[in-house]
PDB file of C-alpha atoms in Angstrom:
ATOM      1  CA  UNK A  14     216.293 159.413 136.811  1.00 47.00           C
ATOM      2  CA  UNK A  15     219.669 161.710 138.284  1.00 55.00           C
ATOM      3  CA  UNK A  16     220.690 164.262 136.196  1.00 52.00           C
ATOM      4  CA  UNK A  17     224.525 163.802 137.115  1.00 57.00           C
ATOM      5  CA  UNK A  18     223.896 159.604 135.952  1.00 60.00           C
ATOM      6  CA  UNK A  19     222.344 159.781 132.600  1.00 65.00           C
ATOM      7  CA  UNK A  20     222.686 163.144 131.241  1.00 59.00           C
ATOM      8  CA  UNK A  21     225.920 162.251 129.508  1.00 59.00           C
ATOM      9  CA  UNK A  22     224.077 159.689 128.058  1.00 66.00           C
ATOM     10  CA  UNK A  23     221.544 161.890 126.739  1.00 65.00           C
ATOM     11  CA  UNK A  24     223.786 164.030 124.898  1.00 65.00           C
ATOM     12  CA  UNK A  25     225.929 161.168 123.572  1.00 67.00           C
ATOM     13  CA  UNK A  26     222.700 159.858 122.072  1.00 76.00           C
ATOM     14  CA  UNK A  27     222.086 162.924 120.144  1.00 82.00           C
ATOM     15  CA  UNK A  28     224.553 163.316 118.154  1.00 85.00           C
ATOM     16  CA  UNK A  29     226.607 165.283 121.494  1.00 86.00           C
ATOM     17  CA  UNK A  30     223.758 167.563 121.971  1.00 89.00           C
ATOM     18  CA  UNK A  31     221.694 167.765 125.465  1.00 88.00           C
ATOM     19  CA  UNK A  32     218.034 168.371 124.010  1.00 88.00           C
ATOM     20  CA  UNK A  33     216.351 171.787 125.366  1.00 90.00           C
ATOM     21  CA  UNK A  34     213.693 169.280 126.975  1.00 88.00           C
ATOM     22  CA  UNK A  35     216.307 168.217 129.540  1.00 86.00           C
ATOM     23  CA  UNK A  36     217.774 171.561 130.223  1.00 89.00           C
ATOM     24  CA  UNK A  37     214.301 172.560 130.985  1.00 92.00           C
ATOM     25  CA  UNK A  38     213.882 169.718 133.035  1.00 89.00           C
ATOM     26  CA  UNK A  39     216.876 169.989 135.323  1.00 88.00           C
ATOM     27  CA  UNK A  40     217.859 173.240 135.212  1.00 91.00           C
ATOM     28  CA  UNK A  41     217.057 173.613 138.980  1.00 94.00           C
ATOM     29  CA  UNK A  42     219.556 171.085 140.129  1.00 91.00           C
ATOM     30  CA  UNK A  43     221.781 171.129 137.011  1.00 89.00           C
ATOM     31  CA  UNK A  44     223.961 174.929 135.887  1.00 94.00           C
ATOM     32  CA  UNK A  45     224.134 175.698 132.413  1.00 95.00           C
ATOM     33  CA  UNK A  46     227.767 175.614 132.647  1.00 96.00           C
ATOM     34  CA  UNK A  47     227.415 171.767 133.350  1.00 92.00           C
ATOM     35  CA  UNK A  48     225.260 171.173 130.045  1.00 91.00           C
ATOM     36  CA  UNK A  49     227.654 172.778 128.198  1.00 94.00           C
ATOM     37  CA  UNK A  50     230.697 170.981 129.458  1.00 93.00           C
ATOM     38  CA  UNK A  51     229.427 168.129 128.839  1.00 89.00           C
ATOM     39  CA  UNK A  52     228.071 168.363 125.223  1.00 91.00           C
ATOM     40  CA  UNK A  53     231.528 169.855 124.720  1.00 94.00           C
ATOM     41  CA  UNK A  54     232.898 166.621 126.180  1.00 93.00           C
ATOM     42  CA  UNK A  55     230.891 164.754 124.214  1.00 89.00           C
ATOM     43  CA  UNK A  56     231.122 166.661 121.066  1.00 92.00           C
ATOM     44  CA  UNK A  57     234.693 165.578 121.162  1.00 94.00           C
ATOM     45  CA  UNK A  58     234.899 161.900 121.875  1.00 91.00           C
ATOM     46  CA  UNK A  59     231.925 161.533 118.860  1.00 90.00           C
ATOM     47  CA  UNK A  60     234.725 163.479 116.860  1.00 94.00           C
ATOM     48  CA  UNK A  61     237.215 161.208 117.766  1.00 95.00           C
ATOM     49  CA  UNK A  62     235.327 157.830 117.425  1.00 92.00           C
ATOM     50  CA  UNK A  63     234.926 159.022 113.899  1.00 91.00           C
ATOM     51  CA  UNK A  64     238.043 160.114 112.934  1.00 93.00           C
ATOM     52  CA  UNK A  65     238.950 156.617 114.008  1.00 93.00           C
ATOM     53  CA  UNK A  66     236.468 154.851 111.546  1.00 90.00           C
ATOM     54  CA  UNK A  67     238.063 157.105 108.654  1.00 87.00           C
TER      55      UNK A  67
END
């Protein structure tokens, strides 16, 4: 599996949260800085998908 494919959808599937497990597991080929843009990213469109169900 890429990294720069699915790990959005890792994070979006936990509740915008990239699990520790796949830091660990691509944090050769993936920076830090990249894992936390995207659970930022993500953090954000979960908060707006809700406020749009409220």
């Amino acid at each position: 599996m890429k990294p720069k494919e699915n790990t959005h959808e890792y994070s979006l599937s936990n509740d915008g949260v990239v699990s520790q497990n796949r830091r660990k597991q691509y944090r050769y080929s993936v920076p830090t800085e990249v894992f936390d843009f995207i659970e930022m990213t993500a953090q954000e469109v979960l908060a707006q998908q809700q406020a749009l169900l409220e």
